[in-house]
mmCIF file of C-alpha atoms and ligand atoms in Angstrom:
data_model
loop_
_atom_site.group_PDB
_atom_site.id
_atom_site.type_symbol
_atom_site.label_atom_id
_atom_site.label_comp_id
_atom_site.label_asym_id
_atom_site.label_seq_id
_atom_site.Cartn_x
_atom_site.Cartn_y
_atom_site.Cartn_z
ATOM 1 C CA UNK A 1408 -2.854 28.542 -7.881
ATOM 2 C CA UNK A 1409 -0.111 31.432 -9.006
ATOM 3 C CA UNK A 1410 -0.760 33.408 -5.269
ATOM 4 C CA UNK A 1411 -0.382 29.274 -3.343
ATOM 5 C CA UNK A 1412 2.976 29.130 -5.625
ATOM 6 C CA UNK A 1413 4.714 33.007 -5.147
ATOM 7 C CA UNK A 1414 3.347 31.308 -0.934
ATOM 8 C CA UNK A 1415 5.187 28.515 -1.080
ATOM 9 C CA UNK A 1416 8.426 30.282 -2.783
ATOM 10 C CA UNK A 1417 8.748 32.605 -0.569
ATOM 11 C CA UNK A 1418 8.074 30.028 2.086
ATOM 12 C CA UNK A 1419 10.970 28.030 0.343
ATOM 13 C CA UNK A 1420 13.357 31.683 0.884
ATOM 14 C CA UNK A 1421 13.190 31.276 4.602
ATOM 15 C CA UNK A 1422 13.426 27.810 4.766
ATOM 16 C CA UNK A 1423 17.383 26.229 5.585
ATOM 17 C CA UNK A 1424 16.762 24.027 2.066
ATOM 18 C CA UNK A 1425 17.174 24.671 -2.236
ATOM 19 C CA UNK A 1426 14.840 22.902 -2.884
ATOM 20 C CA UNK A 1427 11.534 21.649 -2.228
ATOM 21 C CA UNK A 1428 10.058 17.871 -3.714
ATOM 22 C CA UNK A 1429 6.414 17.393 -3.529
ATOM 23 C CA UNK A 1430 4.925 14.193 -3.756
ATOM 24 C CA UNK A 1431 1.575 13.850 -1.744
ATOM 25 C CA UNK A 1432 -1.452 13.868 -4.274
ATOM 26 C CA UNK A 1433 -2.753 16.389 -2.807
ATOM 27 C CA UNK A 1434 -0.452 18.426 -2.456
ATOM 28 C CA UNK A 1435 0.317 18.111 -5.923
ATOM 29 C CA UNK A 1436 -3.052 19.553 -6.527
ATOM 30 C CA UNK A 1437 -3.191 22.256 -4.279
ATOM 31 C CA UNK A 1438 -0.174 23.966 -6.415
ATOM 32 C CA UNK A 1439 -0.539 22.644 -9.990
ATOM 33 C CA UNK A 1440 -5.089 21.663 -9.707
ATOM 34 C CA UNK A 1441 -2.989 18.266 -11.483
ATOM 35 C CA UNK A 1442 -5.446 15.679 -10.263
ATOM 36 C CA UNK A 1443 -3.659 12.291 -10.362
ATOM 37 C CA UNK A 1444 -2.485 9.245 -9.095
ATOM 38 C CA UNK A 1445 1.023 10.404 -10.443
ATOM 39 C CA UNK A 1446 2.828 13.349 -10.254
ATOM 40 C CA UNK A 1447 5.602 14.604 -8.581
ATOM 41 C CA UNK A 1448 6.691 18.588 -7.961
ATOM 42 C CA UNK A 1449 10.717 20.081 -7.428
ATOM 43 C CA UNK A 1450 10.688 24.045 -7.351
ATOM 44 C CA UNK A 1451 14.001 25.484 -6.462
ATOM 45 C CA UNK A 1452 14.692 29.383 -7.036
ATOM 46 C CA UNK A 1453 15.173 28.731 -10.181
ATOM 47 C CA UNK A 1454 12.745 25.519 -11.338
ATOM 48 C CA UNK A 1455 9.529 24.515 -11.390
ATOM 49 C CA UNK A 1456 9.049 21.056 -12.142
ATOM 50 C CA UNK A 1457 6.044 19.114 -13.043
ATOM 51 C CA UNK A 1458 6.779 15.409 -13.506
ATOM 52 C CA UNK A 1459 5.054 12.376 -15.232
ATOM 53 C CA UNK A 1460 4.269 9.434 -16.862
ATOM 54 C CA UNK A 1461 2.493 9.356 -20.299
ATOM 55 C CA UNK A 1462 -0.953 8.826 -18.612
ATOM 56 C CA UNK A 1463 -1.122 12.201 -17.785
ATOM 57 C CA UNK A 1464 1.942 13.939 -19.908
ATOM 58 C CA UNK A 1465 -1.726 15.609 -22.346
ATOM 59 C CA UNK A 1466 -3.951 16.766 -19.158
ATOM 60 C CA UNK A 1467 -1.104 18.061 -17.093
ATOM 61 C CA UNK A 1468 -0.200 20.438 -20.515
ATOM 62 C CA UNK A 1469 -3.764 21.735 -20.578
ATOM 63 C CA UNK A 1470 -4.067 21.766 -17.480
ATOM 64 C CA UNK A 1471 -0.768 23.279 -15.194
ATOM 65 C CA UNK A 1472 0.539 26.750 -16.047
ATOM 66 C CA UNK A 1473 3.725 28.222 -14.516
ATOM 67 C CA UNK A 1474 5.569 24.497 -14.337
ATOM 68 C CA UNK A 1475 8.108 22.829 -17.160
ATOM 69 C CA UNK A 1476 6.712 19.938 -17.859
ATOM 70 C CA UNK A 1477 8.523 16.298 -18.100
ATOM 71 C CA UNK A 1478 7.390 13.044 -18.887
ATOM 72 C CA UNK A 1479 8.782 9.962 -17.509
ATOM 73 C CA UNK A 1480 8.513 6.928 -15.592
ATOM 74 C CA UNK A 1481 11.287 7.864 -13.668
ATOM 75 C CA UNK A 1482 10.636 11.144 -11.754
ATOM 76 C CA UNK A 1483 13.218 11.427 -9.135
ATOM 77 C CA UNK A 1484 16.329 9.626 -11.580
ATOM 78 C CA UNK A 1485 14.975 12.777 -14.335
ATOM 79 C CA UNK A 1486 14.778 15.653 -11.900
ATOM 80 C CA UNK A 1487 18.211 14.048 -10.681
ATOM 81 C CA UNK A 1488 20.319 15.044 -14.667
ATOM 82 C CA UNK A 1489 18.172 18.540 -15.091
ATOM 83 C CA UNK A 1490 19.441 20.019 -11.633
ATOM 84 C CA UNK A 1491 22.853 18.082 -12.118
ATOM 85 C CA UNK A 1492 24.343 21.765 -12.861
ATOM 86 C CA UNK A 1493 22.419 23.661 -11.123
ATOM 87 C CA UNK A 1494 24.448 24.327 -7.718
ATOM 88 C CA UNK A 1495 21.742 22.654 -5.085
ATOM 89 C CA UNK A 1496 23.256 20.926 -2.005
ATOM 90 C CA UNK A 1497 20.127 20.196 -0.012
ATOM 91 C CA UNK A 1498 16.715 19.083 -0.414
ATOM 92 C CA UNK A 1499 13.796 19.245 0.783
ATOM 93 C CA UNK A 1500 11.115 16.328 0.536
ATOM 94 C CA UNK A 1501 7.970 15.630 3.070
ATOM 95 C CA UNK A 1502 9.210 13.427 6.397
ATOM 96 C CA UNK A 1503 5.541 11.510 5.857
ATOM 97 C CA UNK A 1504 7.253 9.490 2.719
ATOM 98 C CA UNK A 1505 7.368 5.973 3.050
ATOM 99 C CA UNK A 1506 10.717 3.917 4.096
ATOM 100 C CA UNK A 1507 10.901 2.614 0.576
ATOM 101 C CA UNK A 1508 10.375 5.561 -1.025
ATOM 102 C CA UNK A 1509 13.293 7.382 1.313
ATOM 103 C CA UNK A 1510 15.816 5.271 1.127
ATOM 104 C CA UNK A 1511 15.218 5.562 -2.842
ATOM 105 C CA UNK A 1512 15.827 9.548 -2.482
ATOM 106 C CA UNK A 1513 19.487 9.264 -1.194
ATOM 107 C CA UNK A 1514 19.851 6.700 -3.611
ATOM 108 C CA UNK A 1515 18.844 9.193 -6.684
ATOM 109 C CA UNK A 1516 20.496 11.938 -4.561
ATOM 110 C CA UNK A 1517 23.389 10.552 -2.756
ATOM 111 C CA UNK A 1518 25.311 14.228 -3.874
ATOM 112 C CA UNK A 1519 23.013 16.108 -2.020
ATOM 113 C CA UNK A 1520 21.806 16.733 1.378
ATOM 114 C CA UNK A 1521 18.568 15.406 1.734
ATOM 115 C CA UNK A 1522 16.773 16.988 5.296
ATOM 116 C CA UNK A 1523 12.615 15.804 5.986
ATOM 117 C CA UNK A 1524 10.183 18.828 6.018
ATOM 118 C CA UNK A 1525 7.498 18.428 8.247
ATOM 119 C CA UNK A 1526 4.078 19.874 6.737
ATOM 120 C CA UNK A 1527 5.121 22.653 4.689
ATOM 121 C CA UNK A 1528 3.094 22.332 2.115
ATOM 122 C CA UNK A 1529 0.328 21.827 4.890
ATOM 123 C CA UNK A 1530 1.186 24.940 6.138
ATOM 124 C CA UNK A 1531 0.235 27.427 3.804
ATOM 125 C CA UNK A 1532 -3.185 25.335 2.964
ATOM 126 C CA UNK A 1533 -4.091 25.926 6.491
ATOM 127 C CA UNK A 1534 -6.001 29.792 5.043
ATOM 128 C CA UNK A 1535 -8.283 28.539 2.346
ATOM 129 C CA UNK A 1536 -8.540 31.489 -0.584
ATOM 130 C CA UNK A 1537 -11.820 32.476 -2.326
ATOM 131 C CA UNK A 1538 -12.017 29.607 -4.472
ATOM 132 C CA UNK A 1539 -11.395 26.824 -1.984
ATOM 133 C CA UNK A 1540 -14.141 28.479 0.404
ATOM 134 C CA UNK A 1541 -16.585 27.912 -2.970
ATOM 135 C CA UNK A 1542 -15.367 24.667 -3.616
ATOM 136 C CA UNK A 1543 -16.265 23.343 0.737
ATOM 137 C CA UNK A 1544 -18.729 25.796 0.925
ATOM 138 C CA UNK A 1545 -20.753 23.804 -2.112
ATOM 139 C CA UNK A 1546 -19.434 21.027 -0.357
ATOM 140 C CA UNK A 1547 -21.464 21.662 2.982
ATOM 141 C CA UNK A 1548 -24.581 22.527 1.232
ATOM 142 C CA UNK A 1549 -24.752 18.785 -0.328
ATOM 143 C CA UNK A 1550 -24.171 17.164 2.760
ATOM 144 C CA UNK A 1551 -27.223 19.331 4.703
ATOM 145 C CA UNK A 1552 -29.452 18.301 1.699
ATOM 146 C CA UNK A 1553 -28.708 14.724 1.840
ATOM 147 C CA UNK A 1554 -29.291 14.953 5.490
ATOM 148 C CA UNK A 1555 -32.277 16.474 5.143
ATOM 149 C CA UNK A 1556 -33.275 14.210 3.112
ATOM 150 C CA UNK A 1557 -32.210 11.098 5.074
ATOM 151 C CA UNK A 1558 -35.203 11.652 7.805
ATOM 152 C CA UNK A 1559 -37.642 10.862 5.025
ATOM 153 C CA UNK A 1560 -35.711 7.814 4.295
ATOM 154 C CA UNK A 1561 -35.641 5.746 7.887
ATOM 155 C CA UNK A 1562 -38.239 3.977 9.194
ATOM 156 C CA UNK A 1563 -37.779 3.514 12.890
ATOM 157 C CA UNK A 1564 -37.640 -0.947 13.406
ATOM 158 C CA UNK A 1565 -37.307 -0.942 9.918
ATOM 159 C CA UNK A 1566 -33.931 0.463 8.884
ATOM 160 C CA UNK A 1567 -31.212 -0.627 9.612
ATOM 161 C CA UNK A 1568 -27.448 1.738 9.754
ATOM 162 C CA UNK A 1569 -26.015 0.671 7.065
ATOM 163 C CA UNK A 1570 -28.654 1.468 4.709
ATOM 164 C CA UNK A 1571 -29.127 4.353 6.017
ATOM 165 C CA UNK A 1572 -24.829 4.768 5.209
ATOM 166 C CA UNK A 1573 -25.431 3.805 1.508
ATOM 167 C CA UNK A 1574 -28.777 6.902 1.166
ATOM 168 C CA UNK A 1575 -26.279 9.498 2.416
ATOM 169 C CA UNK A 1576 -23.972 7.937 0.052
ATOM 170 C CA UNK A 1577 -26.008 7.324 -3.083
ATOM 171 C CA UNK A 1578 -27.921 10.656 -2.324
ATOM 172 C CA UNK A 1579 -24.872 13.156 -1.777
ATOM 173 C CA UNK A 1580 -23.094 12.038 -5.106
ATOM 174 C CA UNK A 1581 -26.496 13.113 -6.899
ATOM 175 C CA UNK A 1582 -26.415 15.763 -5.776
ATOM 176 C CA UNK A 1583 -23.082 15.967 -7.483
ATOM 177 C CA UNK A 1584 -20.669 14.319 -4.675
ATOM 178 C CA UNK A 1585 -17.800 12.156 -5.827
ATOM 179 C CA UNK A 1586 -18.006 10.051 -2.855
ATOM 180 C CA UNK A 1587 -18.073 9.691 0.760
ATOM 181 C CA UNK A 1588 -15.151 11.834 1.958
ATOM 182 C CA UNK A 1589 -14.811 9.161 5.613
ATOM 183 C CA UNK A 1590 -16.139 5.680 6.548
ATOM 184 C CA UNK A 1591 -19.273 7.244 7.844
ATOM 185 C CA UNK A 1592 -20.235 6.866 11.673
ATOM 186 C CA UNK A 1593 -24.188 5.753 11.885
ATOM 187 C CA UNK A 1594 -24.672 4.488 15.280
ATOM 188 C CA UNK A 1595 -28.106 4.028 16.771
ATOM 189 C CA UNK A 1596 -28.864 3.945 20.784
ATOM 190 C CA UNK A 1597 -25.997 2.113 22.653
ATOM 191 C CA UNK A 1598 -23.881 1.781 19.439
ATOM 192 C CA UNK A 1599 -24.392 5.730 19.413
ATOM 193 C CA UNK A 1600 -21.846 6.121 23.329
ATOM 194 C CA UNK A 1601 -18.801 4.956 20.393
ATOM 195 C CA UNK A 1602 -17.651 8.025 19.153
ATOM 196 C CA UNK A 1603 -16.697 6.673 16.037
ATOM 197 C CA UNK A 1604 -18.815 3.464 15.628
ATOM 198 C CA UNK A 1605 -19.175 3.031 12.090
ATOM 199 C CA UNK A 1606 -22.734 1.511 10.631
ATOM 200 C CA UNK A 1607 -23.630 -1.903 11.805
ATOM 201 C CA UNK A 1608 -26.632 -4.497 10.525
ATOM 202 C CA UNK A 1609 -27.903 -3.212 13.548
ATOM 203 C CA UNK A 1610 -32.153 -1.839 13.271
ATOM 204 C CA UNK A 1611 -32.543 0.954 14.279
ATOM 205 C CA UNK A 1612 -35.261 0.868 16.569
ATOM 206 C CA UNK A 1613 -37.872 3.408 18.136
ATOM 207 C CA UNK A 1614 -36.874 4.935 21.269
ATOM 208 C CA UNK A 1615 -33.580 5.177 20.535
ATOM 209 C CA UNK A 1616 -31.092 8.157 19.542
ATOM 210 C CA UNK A 1617 -28.492 8.075 16.121
ATOM 211 C CA UNK A 1618 -25.658 10.045 15.079
ATOM 212 C CA UNK A 1619 -25.251 10.991 11.663
ATOM 213 C CA UNK A 1620 -21.126 11.536 11.598
ATOM 214 C CA UNK A 1621 -20.672 11.996 6.972
ATOM 215 C CA UNK A 1622 -19.618 13.930 4.579
ATOM 216 C CA UNK A 1623 -18.571 14.224 0.960
ATOM 217 C CA UNK A 1624 -15.904 14.925 -1.839
ATOM 218 C CA UNK A 1625 -16.685 18.042 -3.706
ATOM 219 C CA UNK A 1626 -13.776 18.730 -6.594
ATOM 220 C CA UNK A 1627 -11.897 16.796 -4.259
ATOM 221 C CA UNK A 1628 -11.946 19.521 -1.029
ATOM 222 C CA UNK A 1629 -14.628 17.891 2.012
ATOM 223 C CA UNK A 1630 -17.760 18.266 4.587
ATOM 224 C CA UNK A 1631 -17.777 17.398 7.649
ATOM 225 C CA UNK A 1632 -20.716 17.200 10.520
ATOM 226 C CA UNK A 1633 -22.537 14.640 12.357
ATOM 227 C CA UNK A 1634 -26.194 15.544 14.102
ATOM 228 C CA UNK A 1635 -28.067 13.065 16.430
ATOM 229 C CA UNK A 1636 -31.620 12.837 16.063
ATOM 230 C CA UNK A 1637 -33.896 10.848 18.494
ATOM 231 C CA UNK A 1638 -36.250 8.477 17.166
ATOM 232 C CA UNK A 1639 -40.054 7.685 18.509
ATOM 233 C CA UNK A 1640 -39.183 9.398 21.403
ATOM 234 C CA UNK A 1641 -36.701 11.691 23.727
ATOM 235 C CA UNK A 1642 -36.511 11.342 27.818
ATOM 236 C CA UNK A 1643 -36.091 14.250 29.644
ATOM 237 C CA UNK A 1644 -32.166 13.198 29.978
ATOM 238 C CA UNK A 1645 -31.652 12.545 26.592
ATOM 239 C CA UNK A 1646 -32.995 16.061 25.539
ATOM 240 C CA UNK A 1647 -30.696 17.504 28.135
ATOM 241 C CA UNK A 1648 -27.793 16.196 27.285
ATOM 242 C CA UNK A 1649 -28.668 17.165 23.049
ATOM 243 C CA UNK A 1650 -29.402 20.637 25.168
ATOM 244 C CA UNK A 1651 -25.868 20.994 26.356
ATOM 245 C CA UNK A 1652 -24.568 19.293 23.524
ATOM 246 C CA UNK A 1653 -25.819 22.198 20.984
ATOM 247 C CA UNK A 1654 -24.950 25.013 23.995
ATOM 248 C CA UNK A 1655 -21.320 23.778 23.384
ATOM 249 C CA UNK A 1656 -20.795 24.167 19.845
ATOM 250 C CA UNK A 1657 -23.558 27.325 19.398
ATOM 251 C CA UNK A 1658 -21.375 28.442 22.604
ATOM 252 C CA UNK A 1659 -18.341 27.855 20.489
ATOM 253 C CA UNK A 1660 -19.665 29.321 17.278
ATOM 254 C CA UNK A 1661 -20.367 32.823 18.981
ATOM 255 C CA UNK A 1662 -17.003 33.521 20.356
ATOM 256 C CA UNK A 1663 -14.633 31.799 17.578
ATOM 257 C CA UNK A 1664 -12.554 34.075 14.741
ATOM 258 C CA UNK A 1665 -9.622 34.973 14.137
ATOM 259 C CA UNK A 1666 -6.834 35.762 17.305
ATOM 260 C CA UNK A 1667 -8.753 33.019 18.964
ATOM 261 C CA UNK A 1668 -6.156 30.705 20.554
ATOM 262 C CA UNK A 1669 -6.326 27.104 19.550
ATOM 263 C CA UNK A 1670 -6.119 26.902 23.515
ATOM 264 C CA UNK A 1671 -9.600 28.439 24.000
ATOM 265 C CA UNK A 1672 -11.213 27.346 20.845
ATOM 266 C CA UNK A 1673 -11.590 23.954 22.591
ATOM 267 C CA UNK A 1674 -11.978 25.324 26.518
ATOM 268 C CA UNK A 1675 -14.924 27.581 24.896
ATOM 269 C CA UNK A 1676 -16.719 24.645 23.991
ATOM 270 C CA UNK A 1677 -15.441 22.201 26.050
ATOM 271 C CA UNK A 1678 -16.406 24.618 29.952
ATOM 272 C CA UNK A 1679 -19.907 24.274 28.464
ATOM 273 C CA UNK A 1680 -19.977 20.905 28.964
ATOM 274 C CA UNK A 1681 -17.548 20.888 32.167
ATOM 275 C CA UNK A 1682 -20.247 23.375 33.998
ATOM 276 C CA UNK A 1683 -22.744 20.563 33.208
ATOM 277 C CA UNK A 1684 -20.874 18.013 35.103
ATOM 278 C CA UNK A 1685 -20.557 16.399 31.673
ATOM 279 C CA UNK A 1686 -16.751 16.651 31.111
ATOM 280 C CA UNK A 1687 -15.346 13.284 31.614
ATOM 281 C CA UNK A 1688 -17.843 12.758 28.775
ATOM 282 C CA UNK A 1689 -16.641 14.635 26.615
ATOM 283 C CA UNK A 1690 -13.901 12.141 24.805
ATOM 284 C CA UNK A 1691 -12.232 14.169 21.770
ATOM 285 C CA UNK A 1692 -11.044 16.759 21.030
ATOM 286 C CA UNK A 1693 -13.352 19.474 19.488
ATOM 287 C CA UNK A 1694 -12.523 19.330 16.505
ATOM 288 C CA UNK A 1695 -10.034 19.836 13.676
ATOM 289 C CA UNK A 1696 -8.676 21.217 9.972
ATOM 290 C CA UNK A 1697 -10.385 20.309 6.742
ATOM 291 C CA UNK A 1698 -9.840 20.946 3.303
ATOM 292 C CA UNK A 1699 -8.539 18.432 0.912
ATOM 293 C CA UNK A 1700 -7.894 16.258 3.554
ATOM 294 C CA UNK A 1701 -10.869 15.561 6.139
ATOM 295 C CA UNK A 1702 -8.076 16.167 9.397
ATOM 296 C CA UNK A 1703 -5.889 17.821 8.221
ATOM 297 C CA UNK A 1704 -4.112 21.705 9.826
ATOM 298 C CA UNK A 1705 -4.983 23.509 12.443
ATOM 299 C CA UNK A 1706 -5.188 20.502 15.128
ATOM 300 C CA UNK A 1707 -6.305 22.209 18.224
ATOM 301 C CA UNK A 1708 -3.920 20.679 20.305
ATOM 302 C CA UNK A 1709 -2.872 22.892 23.746
ATOM 303 C CA UNK A 1710 -1.285 25.497 22.581
ATOM 304 C CA UNK A 1711 -0.965 29.367 21.928
ATOM 305 C CA UNK A 1712 -1.078 29.561 18.646
ATOM 306 C CA UNK A 1713 -4.367 31.913 16.690
ATOM 307 C CA UNK A 1714 -6.627 30.919 14.814
ATOM 308 C CA UNK A 1715 -6.404 33.130 11.350
ATOM 309 C CA UNK A 1716 -8.891 34.234 9.390
ATOM 310 C CA UNK A 1717 -9.450 31.592 5.906
ATOM 311 C CA UNK A 1718 -9.161 28.633 8.381
ATOM 312 C CA UNK A 1719 -12.288 26.433 8.315
ATOM 313 C CA UNK A 1720 -12.630 23.764 11.019
ATOM 314 C CA UNK A 1721 -14.984 22.033 12.709
ATOM 315 C CA UNK A 1722 -17.099 22.641 16.118
ATOM 316 C CA UNK A 1723 -17.687 19.092 17.373
ATOM 317 C CA UNK A 1724 -18.587 18.476 20.830
ATOM 318 C CA UNK A 1725 -19.805 15.591 22.408
ATOM 319 C CA UNK A 1726 -21.464 13.842 25.007
ATOM 320 C CA UNK A 1727 -21.299 9.912 25.627
ATOM 321 C CA UNK A 1728 -22.478 7.447 28.278
ATOM 322 C CA UNK A 1729 -21.239 4.561 27.554
ATOM 323 C CA UNK A 1730 -23.637 1.130 26.843
ATOM 324 C CA UNK A 1731 -26.644 4.118 26.979
ATOM 325 C CA UNK A 1732 -26.589 6.525 23.922
ATOM 326 C CA UNK A 1733 -24.444 9.859 22.160
ATOM 327 C CA UNK A 1734 -24.816 13.184 21.425
ATOM 328 C CA UNK A 1735 -22.261 15.065 18.491
ATOM 329 C CA UNK A 1736 -23.084 17.960 17.189
ATOM 330 C CA UNK A 1737 -20.446 19.048 14.461
ATOM 331 C CA UNK A 1738 -20.781 21.779 12.068
ATOM 332 C CA UNK A 1739 -17.790 23.322 9.887
ATOM 333 C CA UNK A 1740 -16.861 26.353 9.819
ATOM 334 C CA UNK A 1741 -14.938 29.250 8.134
ATOM 335 C CA UNK A 1742 -12.988 31.793 10.895
ATOM 336 C CA UNK A 1743 -13.415 35.357 9.658
ATOM 337 C CA UNK A 1744 -11.787 38.399 11.176
ATOM 338 C CA UNK A 1745 -14.919 39.265 13.600
ATOM 339 C CA UNK A 1746 -16.209 36.206 14.235
ATOM 340 C CA UNK A 1747 -17.198 33.098 11.794
ATOM 341 C CA UNK A 1748 -19.362 32.129 9.107
ATOM 342 C CA UNK A 1749 -21.643 28.091 9.391
ATOM 343 C CA UNK A 1750 -21.306 26.110 6.426
ATOM 344 C CA UNK A 1751 -23.541 23.667 7.586
ATOM 345 C CA UNK A 1752 -26.468 24.616 7.896
ATOM 346 C CA UNK A 1753 -29.076 21.691 8.620
ATOM 347 C CA UNK A 1754 -31.323 21.448 11.671
ATOM 348 C CA UNK A 1755 -30.008 21.832 14.877
ATOM 349 C CA UNK A 1756 -32.925 21.821 16.757
ATOM 350 C CA UNK A 1757 -34.108 18.139 18.655
ATOM 351 C CA UNK A 1758 -35.592 16.215 16.316
ATOM 352 C CA UNK A 1759 -37.331 13.545 16.858
ATOM 353 C CA UNK A 1760 -38.821 11.162 14.252
HETATM 354 MN MN1 LIG B 2010 -15.056 15.967 12.015
#
């Protein structure tokens, strides 16, 4: 945590604001280790303030190190009072706050220049430290185990997508997860052609494919994985499509490493699908960063920004054939100097139940 604060403060020194106000729950957690719905962080060159109300004071005093802890129900007004004589002129704030909150800022800090900052803390979060990696690794292990277990749970022509959804959710909780990290995609047969087909009451039938895109929260960090399986039997075309997607996923695993551009990270996987003639059926980006949020930096826009060691990103190529079916395979990768470590290890060879 002290290392994160040091990085925050050196970034603050390079930014043209005198202080930064941090309000998002995940960003507050990242800097303080405090998890609660009411927590505000204010950091200037000379101050580190953490403000919360009486429900959380005791917890904050026990868990937060290196901050002055202030109990208040009016965090902004309290900050203004405390910094009155500090000689600050500009305050940075998260550009994604609500308009209502921005109006409150304008009222309370009318004597200061307010500057919206985009992704100030998120850019620090992009490189995971050892404890974050260990936590994400455990979240991935929980998903891996739930996938193995759901294979025994599915009864063709009987089980519904929603039942599979609930099984995965409960199984991961039983294994130590706090809950689902997003609304799962459980899409069978023609519904699997929808990249984001959330679970319905449809029965999973013999002869269909089934895409499961799911993950959990474990100690506030996420896992995010996708497997596509087949039920009953698999056609030659389905097998071919599966092999192309798997080859795309694995080719990227073989080549991903620190220094690769975002453009290439997407391109390496996409080329495999393009060359097989299904480029138009791979309709989304190759992946995204993940950590405290299910989707966070980096996003693989077509830029020359480069991967760095310590990033955790998804590798999730897919092919979707409208009104027929779709295949997606998603792993979570830890980028290293020499390559990448695959954090999700559930089987990927074609499974036919
Ligand atoms: Mn994903």
